[in-house]
Amino acid sequence: MKGIGVSSGIGIGTVLLVEEHSLDYTPKPVTDTAAEKKRFSEAVASFCENTQAQAETLRKTAGDKEAEIMLGHISIIQDPFLIGEIERLIDGGQCAEASLEAMCDMFIQIFSAAEDDVTKQRAADVRDVKSGVLSILLGIREVKLSDVPAGTIICVKELTPSMIAEINKENVVGILTETGSTTSHSAILARVLEIPAVMSVPDLMKTAKNEEKAVIDGSKGDVILSPDEAQLAVYAEKREKLLQERRELEKFRGKATVSADGTVYELVCNIGKPEDAAKALQFDGEGVGLFRTEFLFMDKTAVPSEEEQFNEYKKAAMILKGKPLIIRTLDIGGDKDIPYLGLAKEENPFMGFRAIRYCLKNRDLFRIQLRAILRASAFGNVSIMFPLITCVEEVRKGKALVEELKAELSSEGIEYDKDIKVGIMTETAASGIIADYLAKEADFFSIGTNDLTGYTMAADRGNSDVSYLYSALQPSVLRMIRSIITAAGEQNIPVGMCGEAAADPMMIPLLISFGLTEFSVSAPSVLRVRKCIASWTKQRADEVAEKVMQLATEQEVREYLSSVT
Ligand code: PEP
Ligand code: MG
């Protein structure tokens, strides 16, 4: 069977089907509404108590952010509007079960209809809360996932965060579900707990049988039920190899990032939330090379205030304790919508009114964010980075505003880092072509290959018909990257890469040869990238790059690089 691999690793174990309890009941009209409301509020109190305990367990096994997901469930059920409406239905004579269900279903319907994943995820959270409180009202005992035997592969229709919070990771070697995907909270939790998991396996609950053996590959999404001896042997070997690789990588923990001939590089992480800064350190990142602030805006229903943003940026700076933190200003538009900003629908959103263009025209919003970043710079090693730069004026205007706000803060007696660096993302074809001019304006560059590839190749990564063109190994993209790095070198400014290509083992020798100084990657890639950098000398990387830069097609580049890396 095949599903979506959401948490890597090989799991070999015994299936445990976690059947859903029937939450069916016959609605009964109530006459003693006060007693019914009391029954409801006791169920809510008991739900909150259980959830609080699960959150505390998660805080220890996974981390603060994960615990917050559970605590979010408490806020949902304690929402005064929700409680008020449920009590109103009870007052009207409906039983607690029916009242709870009616209100939760209404929210589930609203949230599920949303376009964005974050709001859709809320529907799953409300569903989780509804079944939690409903099972308490109905007196149903949940299966205790904390007590499953060693070597268990949990199979469940929908894995809720509250289920995963109970899991004892010593005993669970894999998770299979019929619904869910990479971005669901449960998938995130599975990755944090390092339990291999495959989601959205069609007909899982009908096909899998209790007690049968199973093998899962959490990277590829493969599932084999009742594997034969030969399959078991193959997967046992793969698992051993993976574990061996992980042990091998651990040797690079706590070490500097150094090439084989002694050049030191900066190896930092990309994050989306302040709490991820802790994860960056946990995975041995040396700081943060890209904080995508748009996620702070996406999670809200209105523009976060200066104070709110300041607290978030300060939180990240404090976690990093002086290690670098590059905060990218709002990068919205394109595929990143923020409904409350009311961005107009555009014919061509990727070439439209987005990122720095939007911020420079919406100065109030930009001022709030820049003031918040400047204030946070008093608490760590903070830099500012502008996205989607295409011309010199954009950098000058952005920097002028930073200067204006610095003066404003000084006159208000508010502290900030007077030497704060202001850099830019080089992620458009234009920025690559005029990188020499831009290098005279910016304090540093960070190459965003995700967009640079798209804008150079005029190929939308989301369009499968043109995805064959979307590759950072295209000769045109490689020339862009080389000229950006060369331009930075000539002006002596640091140049990093925060696009996905920075973690690609085929790209790394080229980046070393061109003269990149900083690699910014997802936290779980840190040790792998450090190991890869350690395997190259400048001389050997130069030989490889020289050859690559004479190859005219992506296919030749790829074939050659895979033969030498
Ligand atoms: C990029 O474009 O490479 C990048 C890092 O930014 P984002 O993926 O957020 O657009
Ligand atoms: Mg980008």
Coordinates of C-alpha atoms and ligand atoms in Angstrom, one line a residue:
M1 CA 0.0 0.0 0.0
K2 CA 1.1 3.6 -0.5
G3 CA 0.4 6.8 1.4
I4 CA 2.1 10.0 2.1
G5 CA 5.4 9.6 4.0
V6 CA 5.3 12.4 6.6
S7 CA 7.9 11.3 9.1
S8 CA 11.0 9.5 7.8
G9 CA 12.5 6.3 9.1
I10 CA 11.8 2.6 8.7
G11 CA 9.4 1.0 11.1
I12 CA 9.1 -2.8 11.4
G13 CA 6.5 -4.0 14.0
T14 CA 3.1 -5.4 14.8
V15 CA -0.2 -3.8 13.8
L16 CA -2.5 -2.4 16.5
L17 CA -5.8 -1.2 15.0
V18 CA -7.1 1.7 17.1
E19 CA -10.8 1.5 16.3
E20 CA -12.8 4.6 16.7
H21 CA -15.4 4.3 19.5
S22 CA -18.9 4.8 18.3
L23 CA -19.9 8.2 19.6
D24 CA -23.5 7.5 18.6
Y25 CA -26.2 8.4 21.1
T26 CA -29.9 9.1 21.0
P27 CA -30.6 12.8 21.7
K28 CA -32.9 13.2 24.7
P29 CA -34.9 16.3 25.4
V30 CA -34.0 17.7 28.8
T31 CA -36.2 19.4 31.3
D32 CA -33.8 20.1 34.2
T33 CA -31.6 22.4 32.1
A34 CA -29.6 23.6 35.1
A35 CA -28.5 20.0 35.9
E36 CA -27.7 19.4 32.2
K37 CA -25.5 22.5 32.1
K38 CA -23.7 21.3 35.2
R39 CA -23.1 17.9 33.5
F40 CA -21.7 19.7 30.5
S41 CA -19.4 22.0 32.5
E42 CA -18.1 19.0 34.5
A43 CA -17.3 17.2 31.2
V44 CA -15.5 20.3 30.0
A45 CA -13.6 20.6 33.2
S46 CA -12.6 16.9 33.0
F47 CA -11.6 17.3 29.3
C48 CA -9.4 20.3 30.2
E49 CA -7.8 18.5 33.1
N50 CA -6.9 15.5 30.8
T51 CA -5.7 17.8 28.1
Q52 CA -3.5 19.8 30.5
A53 CA -1.9 16.6 31.6
Q54 CA -1.3 15.5 28.0
A55 CA 0.2 18.9 27.3
E56 CA 2.6 18.6 30.2
T57 CA 3.7 15.1 28.9
L58 CA 4.2 16.5 25.4
R59 CA 6.2 19.4 26.8
K60 CA 8.7 16.9 28.2
T61 CA 8.7 14.5 25.2
A62 CA 8.5 16.9 22.3
G63 CA 8.7 20.6 23.3
D64 CA 6.9 23.8 24.2
K65 CA 5.4 24.3 20.8
E66 CA 3.9 20.9 20.7
A67 CA 2.4 21.4 24.2
E68 CA 0.8 24.6 22.9
I69 CA -1.1 22.6 20.3
M70 CA -2.8 20.7 23.1
L71 CA -3.3 23.8 25.1
G72 CA -5.0 25.2 22.0
H73 CA -7.7 22.6 22.5
I74 CA -8.4 23.9 25.9
S75 CA -8.8 27.4 24.5
I76 CA -11.3 26.1 21.9
I77 CA -13.6 24.5 24.4
Q78 CA -13.3 27.4 26.9
D79 CA -14.2 30.0 24.2
P80 CA -17.0 32.1 25.8
F81 CA -18.9 32.3 22.6
L82 CA -18.9 28.5 22.1
I83 CA -19.8 27.8 25.7
G84 CA -22.5 30.5 25.6
E85 CA -24.1 29.1 22.5
I86 CA -24.0 25.5 23.8
E87 CA -25.7 26.6 27.0
R88 CA -28.3 28.4 25.0
L89 CA -29.1 25.2 23.1
I90 CA -29.3 23.3 26.4
D91 CA -31.6 26.1 27.8
G92 CA -33.8 25.4 24.7
G93 CA -34.2 21.8 25.8
Q94 CA -31.5 19.9 23.9
C95 CA -29.2 17.5 25.7
A96 CA -25.5 18.4 26.3
E97 CA -24.3 15.9 23.6
A98 CA -26.5 17.3 20.9
S99 CA -25.8 20.9 21.8
L100 CA -22.0 20.4 21.8
E101 CA -22.2 18.5 18.5
A102 CA -24.4 21.1 16.8
M103 CA -22.0 24.0 17.7
C104 CA -18.8 22.1 17.0
D105 CA -20.1 20.9 13.6
M106 CA -21.0 24.4 12.7
F107 CA -17.3 25.5 13.3
I108 CA -16.0 22.4 11.6
Q109 CA -18.0 23.2 8.5
I110 CA -16.8 26.8 8.4
F111 CA -13.1 26.0 9.0
S112 CA -13.1 23.0 6.5
A113 CA -14.4 25.3 3.7
A114 CA -11.4 27.5 4.1
E115 CA -8.8 27.5 1.4
D116 CA -5.7 27.7 3.6
D117 CA -4.2 24.8 5.5
V118 CA -3.9 26.7 8.8
T119 CA -7.7 27.3 9.0
K120 CA -8.4 23.8 7.7
Q121 CA -6.2 22.5 10.5
R122 CA -8.5 24.3 13.0
A123 CA -11.4 22.1 11.8
A124 CA -9.4 19.0 12.8
D125 CA -8.7 20.6 16.2
V126 CA -12.4 21.3 16.8
R127 CA -13.2 17.7 15.7
D128 CA -10.7 16.4 18.3
V129 CA -12.2 18.6 21.0
K130 CA -15.7 17.5 20.1
S131 CA -15.0 13.8 20.3
G132 CA -13.0 14.3 23.5
V133 CA -15.8 16.0 25.3
L134 CA -18.5 13.8 23.7
S135 CA -16.7 10.6 24.9
I136 CA -16.6 12.0 28.4
L137 CA -20.3 12.9 28.3
L138 CA -21.1 9.4 27.0
G139 CA -18.8 7.7 29.6
I140 CA -16.6 6.1 27.0
R141 CA -13.1 5.1 27.9
E142 CA -10.5 5.9 25.3
V143 CA -7.8 3.3 24.3
K144 CA -4.7 4.0 26.3
L145 CA -2.0 4.5 23.7
S146 CA 0.5 5.0 26.5
D147 CA 0.3 1.3 27.4
V148 CA 0.8 -0.4 24.0
P149 CA 3.5 -3.1 23.9
A150 CA 6.9 -2.6 22.4
G151 CA 7.2 -2.8 18.6
T152 CA 3.7 -1.5 17.9
I153 CA 2.7 0.1 14.6
I154 CA -0.4 2.1 15.4
C155 CA -3.1 2.1 12.7
V156 CA -5.9 4.6 13.0
K157 CA -8.3 6.4 10.8
E158 CA -7.5 9.9 11.9
L159 CA -4.6 10.5 14.3
T160 CA -5.4 13.4 16.6
P161 CA -2.8 15.4 18.4
S162 CA -4.3 14.2 21.7
M163 CA -3.6 10.6 20.7
I164 CA -0.1 11.3 19.7
A165 CA 0.5 13.1 23.0
E166 CA -0.2 9.9 24.8
I167 CA 2.1 7.8 22.7
N168 CA 5.1 6.3 24.4
K169 CA 7.8 6.6 21.8
E170 CA 9.9 3.8 23.2
N171 CA 7.1 1.3 22.2
V172 CA 5.7 2.7 19.0
V173 CA 7.8 2.0 15.9
G174 CA 5.4 3.4 13.3
I175 CA 2.2 5.2 12.7
L176 CA -0.3 4.7 9.8
T177 CA -3.4 6.7 9.2
E178 CA -6.2 6.9 6.6
T179 CA -6.4 10.7 6.7
G180 CA -3.9 13.6 7.2
S181 CA -0.8 14.9 5.4
T182 CA 2.5 16.5 5.9
T183 CA 1.3 19.8 7.3
S184 CA -1.2 18.3 9.9
H185 CA -0.3 18.8 13.5
S186 CA -0.1 15.1 14.1
A187 CA 2.5 14.8 11.3
I188 CA 4.6 17.6 12.8
L189 CA 4.4 15.8 16.1
A190 CA 5.4 12.5 14.6
R191 CA 8.5 14.1 13.1
V192 CA 9.4 15.8 16.4
L193 CA 9.1 12.4 18.2
E194 CA 11.0 10.8 15.3
I195 CA 8.4 8.1 14.8
P196 CA 8.2 6.9 11.2
A197 CA 4.7 7.7 9.8
V198 CA 2.7 7.3 6.7
M199 CA -0.6 9.1 6.3
S200 CA -3.5 9.0 3.9
V201 CA -3.2 5.3 3.3
P202 CA -6.4 4.4 1.4
D203 CA -8.7 1.8 3.1
L204 CA -6.1 1.2 5.8
M205 CA -8.6 0.2 8.5
K206 CA -10.4 -2.2 6.2
T207 CA -7.2 -3.9 5.0
A208 CA -4.9 -4.0 8.0
K209 CA -5.4 -6.7 10.6
N210 CA -4.6 -6.7 14.3
E211 CA -1.4 -8.5 15.2
E212 CA -0.1 -8.9 11.7
K213 CA 3.4 -7.8 10.9
A214 CA 4.0 -4.6 9.0
V215 CA 6.8 -2.6 7.5
I216 CA 6.6 1.1 6.8
D217 CA 8.9 3.5 5.0
G218 CA 8.2 7.0 6.3
S219 CA 10.2 8.8 3.6
K220 CA 8.7 7.1 0.6
G221 CA 5.2 6.4 2.0
D222 CA 5.5 2.7 1.4
V223 CA 3.5 0.2 3.6
I224 CA 3.8 -3.6 3.4
L225 CA 1.4 -5.6 5.5
S226 CA 2.4 -9.2 6.4
P227 CA 5.7 -8.9 4.6
D228 CA 7.5 -12.1 3.6
E229 CA 10.9 -13.1 5.0
A230 CA 12.8 -11.5 2.0
Q231 CA 11.0 -8.2 2.4
L232 CA 11.6 -8.2 6.1
A233 CA 15.3 -8.7 5.5
V234 CA 15.5 -5.9 3.0
Y235 CA 13.8 -3.4 5.3
A236 CA 15.7 -4.6 8.4
E237 CA 18.9 -3.8 6.4
K238 CA 17.6 -0.4 5.3
R239 CA 16.6 0.4 8.9
E240 CA 20.1 -0.6 10.1
K241 CA 21.7 1.6 7.4
L242 CA 19.6 4.6 8.3
L243 CA 20.4 4.2 12.0
Q244 CA 24.0 3.8 11.1
E245 CA 23.8 7.0 9.1
R246 CA 22.2 8.8 12.0
R247 CA 24.9 7.6 14.4
E248 CA 27.5 8.8 11.8
L249 CA 25.9 12.2 11.6
E250 CA 25.9 12.5 15.4
K251 CA 29.7 12.8 15.2
F252 CA 29.2 16.2 13.6
R253 CA 27.1 17.5 16.5
G254 CA 28.7 20.4 18.5
K255 CA 31.4 20.8 15.8
A256 CA 32.1 23.8 13.7
T257 CA 31.2 23.7 10.0
V258 CA 34.5 23.3 8.2
S259 CA 35.5 22.1 4.8
A260 CA 38.2 19.4 4.4
D261 CA 40.8 22.1 3.9
G262 CA 39.8 24.2 6.9
T263 CA 37.5 27.0 5.7
V264 CA 34.9 27.7 8.2
Y265 CA 31.3 28.3 7.1
E266 CA 28.2 29.4 8.9
L267 CA 25.4 26.8 9.0
V268 CA 22.1 28.3 10.2
C269 CA 18.4 27.4 9.9
N270 CA 15.2 28.6 8.3
I271 CA 12.4 29.1 10.7
G272 CA 8.7 30.2 10.6
K273 CA 7.9 30.7 14.3
P274 CA 10.0 32.1 17.2
E275 CA 9.8 28.7 19.0
D276 CA 11.5 27.1 16.0
A277 CA 14.7 28.9 17.0
A278 CA 14.9 26.4 19.9
K279 CA 14.5 23.6 17.3
A280 CA 17.3 25.1 15.2
L281 CA 19.6 24.9 18.3
Q282 CA 18.4 21.4 19.1
F283 CA 19.4 20.3 15.7
D284 CA 22.8 22.0 16.2
G285 CA 22.1 25.0 13.9
E286 CA 24.4 27.9 14.5
G287 CA 21.6 30.5 14.4
V288 CA 18.8 31.5 12.0
G289 CA 19.5 32.6 8.5
L290 CA 15.9 33.1 7.5
F291 CA 12.9 33.8 9.8
R292 CA 9.9 33.8 7.5
T293 CA 7.7 36.4 9.4
E294 CA 4.7 35.9 7.2
F295 CA 3.6 33.0 9.4
L296 CA 3.1 35.3 12.3
F297 CA 0.7 37.3 10.2
M298 CA -1.0 34.2 8.7
D299 CA -2.0 32.9 12.2
K300 CA -3.8 36.0 13.1
T301 CA -7.1 37.7 12.2
A302 CA -5.6 41.2 12.0
V303 CA -2.2 42.7 11.5
P304 CA -0.2 41.9 14.7
S305 CA 0.6 45.1 16.6
E306 CA 4.1 46.4 17.1
E307 CA 4.1 45.1 20.7
E308 CA 3.0 41.6 19.6
Q309 CA 5.6 41.4 16.8
F310 CA 8.3 42.8 19.1
N311 CA 7.5 40.1 21.7
E312 CA 7.8 37.4 19.0
Y313 CA 11.0 38.6 17.5
K314 CA 12.5 39.2 21.0
K315 CA 11.5 35.7 21.9
A316 CA 13.5 34.3 19.0
A317 CA 16.5 36.6 19.7
M318 CA 16.5 35.5 23.4
I319 CA 16.4 31.8 22.5
L320 CA 19.4 32.3 20.2
K321 CA 21.4 34.0 22.9
G322 CA 23.6 36.2 20.6
K323 CA 23.7 33.7 17.7
P324 CA 22.6 35.3 14.4
L325 CA 18.9 35.9 13.7
I326 CA 18.1 37.2 10.2
I327 CA 14.5 38.4 10.2
R328 CA 12.9 38.7 6.8
T329 CA 10.3 41.4 6.5
L330 CA 6.8 40.4 5.3
D331 CA 6.9 38.3 2.2
I332 CA 3.3 38.0 1.2
G333 CA 1.6 37.6 -2.1
G334 CA 2.3 34.9 -4.7
D335 CA 1.3 31.7 -3.0
K336 CA 1.1 33.3 0.5
D337 CA -2.2 35.0 1.1
I338 CA -3.2 36.8 4.3
P339 CA -7.0 37.1 4.0
Y340 CA -7.4 40.1 6.3
L341 CA -5.1 42.3 4.2
G342 CA -7.7 42.0 1.5
L343 CA -5.1 41.7 -1.3
A344 CA -6.7 42.1 -4.7
K345 CA -6.9 39.0 -6.9
E346 CA -4.3 39.4 -9.6
E347 CA -3.9 37.9 -13.1
N348 CA -0.3 37.1 -12.3
P349 CA 0.2 37.0 -8.5
F350 CA 3.9 35.9 -8.6
M351 CA 4.7 39.0 -10.7
G352 CA 2.3 41.2 -8.8
F353 CA 1.9 43.4 -5.8
R354 CA 3.8 41.4 -3.2
A355 CA 6.6 41.3 -0.6
I356 CA 8.8 44.4 -0.5
R357 CA 6.6 46.1 -3.2
Y358 CA 3.6 45.8 -1.0
C359 CA 5.5 46.8 2.2
L360 CA 6.9 50.0 0.6
K361 CA 3.4 51.1 -0.5
N362 CA 1.8 50.1 2.9
R363 CA 4.2 52.1 5.0
D364 CA 2.2 51.9 8.2
L365 CA 2.3 48.2 8.2
F366 CA 6.0 48.2 7.2
R367 CA 6.9 50.8 9.9
I368 CA 5.3 48.6 12.6
Q369 CA 7.2 45.6 11.6
L370 CA 10.6 47.4 11.2
R371 CA 10.1 49.1 14.6
A372 CA 9.4 45.8 16.2
I373 CA 12.5 44.2 14.6
L374 CA 14.7 47.2 15.6
R375 CA 13.4 47.0 19.2
A376 CA 14.1 43.2 19.3
S377 CA 17.7 43.9 18.0
A378 CA 18.5 45.2 21.5
F379 CA 18.1 41.6 22.7
G380 CA 20.4 39.6 20.4
N381 CA 22.3 39.5 17.1
V382 CA 19.5 40.6 14.8
S383 CA 19.6 41.5 11.1
I384 CA 16.9 42.7 8.7
M385 CA 16.3 41.2 5.3
F386 CA 14.1 42.4 2.5
P387 CA 12.5 39.9 0.2
L388 CA 12.0 39.9 -3.6
I389 CA 14.4 42.8 -4.4
T390 CA 14.5 43.6 -8.1
C391 CA 16.1 47.1 -8.2
V392 CA 18.4 49.4 -6.3
E393 CA 15.6 51.8 -5.4
E394 CA 13.8 49.2 -3.3
V395 CA 16.9 48.7 -1.2
R396 CA 17.5 52.4 -0.8
K397 CA 13.9 53.1 0.2
G398 CA 13.8 50.2 2.7
K399 CA 17.1 51.3 4.2
A400 CA 15.9 54.9 4.4
L401 CA 12.9 53.8 6.3
V402 CA 15.1 51.8 8.7
E403 CA 17.2 54.9 9.3
E404 CA 14.1 57.1 9.9
L405 CA 12.8 54.6 12.4
K406 CA 16.2 54.3 14.2
A407 CA 16.1 58.1 14.7
E408 CA 12.5 57.9 15.9
L409 CA 13.4 55.2 18.5
S410 CA 16.5 57.2 19.6
S411 CA 14.3 60.2 20.2
E412 CA 11.9 58.0 22.2
G413 CA 14.8 56.7 24.2
I414 CA 14.1 53.1 23.1
E415 CA 17.1 50.8 22.7
Y416 CA 18.1 49.0 19.5
D417 CA 21.2 47.8 17.8
K418 CA 22.7 50.9 16.1
D419 CA 24.8 48.8 13.8
I420 CA 22.0 46.5 12.7
K421 CA 22.7 44.9 9.3
V422 CA 20.2 45.3 6.5
G423 CA 20.5 42.6 3.8
I424 CA 18.5 41.4 0.8
M425 CA 17.2 38.2 -0.7
T426 CA 18.5 37.7 -4.2
E427 CA 15.7 35.6 -5.5
T428 CA 14.7 37.3 -8.8
A429 CA 16.4 37.2 -12.1
A430 CA 16.8 41.0 -12.0
S431 CA 18.6 40.8 -8.7
G432 CA 21.0 38.3 -10.2
I433 CA 21.7 40.4 -13.2
I434 CA 22.4 43.6 -11.2
A435 CA 24.0 41.8 -8.2
D436 CA 27.1 44.1 -8.6
Y437 CA 25.0 47.2 -8.0
L438 CA 23.0 45.6 -5.2
A439 CA 26.1 44.5 -3.4
K440 CA 27.1 48.1 -3.0
E441 CA 23.8 48.8 -1.2
A442 CA 23.1 45.8 0.9
D443 CA 25.0 44.6 4.0
F444 CA 24.6 41.0 2.9
F445 CA 22.9 38.7 0.4
S446 CA 20.9 35.6 0.9
I447 CA 20.1 33.6 -2.3
G448 CA 16.5 32.4 -2.3
T449 CA 16.8 29.6 -4.9
N450 CA 13.2 28.6 -4.5
D451 CA 12.1 31.8 -6.2
L452 CA 15.3 32.4 -8.1
T453 CA 14.8 29.1 -10.0
G454 CA 11.2 30.0 -10.8
Y455 CA 11.9 33.5 -11.9
T456 CA 15.0 32.6 -13.9
M457 CA 13.3 29.7 -15.7
A458 CA 9.9 31.4 -15.9
A459 CA 8.5 28.2 -14.5
D460 CA 6.0 28.0 -11.7
R461 CA 7.0 25.2 -9.3
G462 CA 3.3 24.4 -8.6
N463 CA 2.6 23.7 -12.3
S464 CA 3.4 20.0 -13.0
D465 CA 3.5 20.6 -16.8
V466 CA 6.6 22.8 -16.4
S467 CA 8.1 21.2 -13.4
Y468 CA 10.8 19.6 -15.6
L469 CA 12.2 23.1 -16.0
Y470 CA 12.1 24.0 -12.4
S471 CA 15.6 22.9 -11.2
A472 CA 18.3 24.9 -9.5
L473 CA 20.8 22.8 -11.5
Q474 CA 19.7 24.5 -14.7
P475 CA 22.8 26.1 -16.3
S476 CA 21.0 29.5 -16.3
V477 CA 20.2 29.3 -12.5
L478 CA 23.8 28.2 -11.8
R479 CA 25.1 31.2 -13.7
M480 CA 22.8 33.4 -11.7
I481 CA 24.0 31.9 -8.4
R482 CA 27.7 32.2 -9.4
S483 CA 27.3 35.9 -10.4
I484 CA 25.5 36.8 -7.2
I485 CA 28.2 35.1 -5.1
T486 CA 31.0 36.7 -7.1
A487 CA 29.4 40.2 -6.8
A488 CA 29.1 39.8 -3.1
G489 CA 32.7 38.6 -2.9
E490 CA 33.9 41.7 -4.8
Q491 CA 32.2 44.0 -2.3
N492 CA 33.3 41.9 0.6
I493 CA 29.8 41.3 1.9
P494 CA 28.6 37.9 3.3
V495 CA 26.5 35.8 1.0
G496 CA 24.3 33.0 2.1
M497 CA 21.7 30.7 0.6
C498 CA 18.4 30.1 2.2
G499 CA 16.6 28.3 -0.6
E500 CA 16.2 24.5 -0.5
A501 CA 19.2 24.1 -2.8
A502 CA 21.5 25.0 0.1
A503 CA 21.0 21.5 1.5
D504 CA 21.4 19.7 -1.8
P505 CA 24.6 17.6 -1.7
M506 CA 25.0 18.1 -5.5
M507 CA 24.9 21.9 -5.1
I508 CA 27.3 22.1 -2.1
P509 CA 30.6 21.7 -4.0
L510 CA 29.5 24.4 -6.5
L511 CA 28.6 26.8 -3.6
I512 CA 32.0 26.1 -2.0
S513 CA 33.8 26.8 -5.2
F514 CA 31.8 30.0 -6.0
G515 CA 32.5 31.4 -2.5
L516 CA 29.3 31.1 -0.5
T517 CA 29.8 32.0 3.2
E518 CA 26.6 30.9 4.9
F519 CA 24.2 27.9 4.4
S520 CA 20.7 28.3 5.8
V521 CA 18.7 25.0 5.8
S522 CA 15.8 23.3 7.5
A523 CA 16.8 22.2 11.1
P524 CA 16.8 18.5 10.4
S525 CA 19.3 18.9 7.5
V526 CA 22.0 20.6 9.6
L527 CA 24.2 17.7 10.5
R528 CA 23.9 16.2 7.0
V529 CA 25.0 19.5 5.4
R530 CA 27.9 19.9 7.9
K531 CA 29.1 16.4 7.0
C532 CA 28.8 17.1 3.3
I533 CA 30.8 20.4 3.6
A534 CA 33.5 18.5 5.6
S535 CA 34.0 16.2 2.6
W536 CA 35.1 18.9 0.1
T537 CA 38.3 20.8 -0.4
K538 CA 38.3 24.1 -2.3
Q539 CA 40.5 22.6 -4.9
R540 CA 38.3 19.6 -5.6
A541 CA 35.2 21.7 -5.5
D542 CA 36.8 24.1 -8.1
E543 CA 37.5 21.2 -10.4
V544 CA 33.9 20.0 -10.2
A545 CA 32.5 23.5 -10.6
E546 CA 34.7 24.2 -13.6
K547 CA 33.5 21.1 -15.3
V548 CA 29.8 21.8 -14.4
M549 CA 29.9 25.4 -15.7
Q550 CA 30.8 24.0 -19.1
L551 CA 27.8 21.7 -19.3
A552 CA 24.9 23.1 -21.4
T553 CA 22.0 21.1 -20.1
E554 CA 20.4 20.3 -16.7
Q555 CA 20.5 16.6 -17.4
E556 CA 24.3 16.7 -18.1
V557 CA 24.9 18.7 -14.9
R558 CA 22.8 16.3 -12.8
E559 CA 24.4 13.2 -14.3
Y560 CA 27.9 14.6 -13.8
L561 CA 27.2 15.8 -10.2
S562 CA 25.6 12.5 -9.2
S563 CA 28.7 10.7 -10.4
V564 CA 31.0 12.8 -8.2
T565 CA 28.9 13.4 -5.1
Ligands
PEP1 C1 13.3 31.3 -1.6 O1 12.6 31.9 -2.4 O2 14.3 30.5 -1.9 C2 13.1 31.5 -0.1 C3 14.0 31.0 0.8 O3 12.0 32.1 0.3 P1 10.6 31.5 0.3 O4 10.7 30.0 0.1 O5 10.0 31.8 1.6 O6 9.9 32.2 -0.9
MG2 MG 11.3 33.5 -1.8

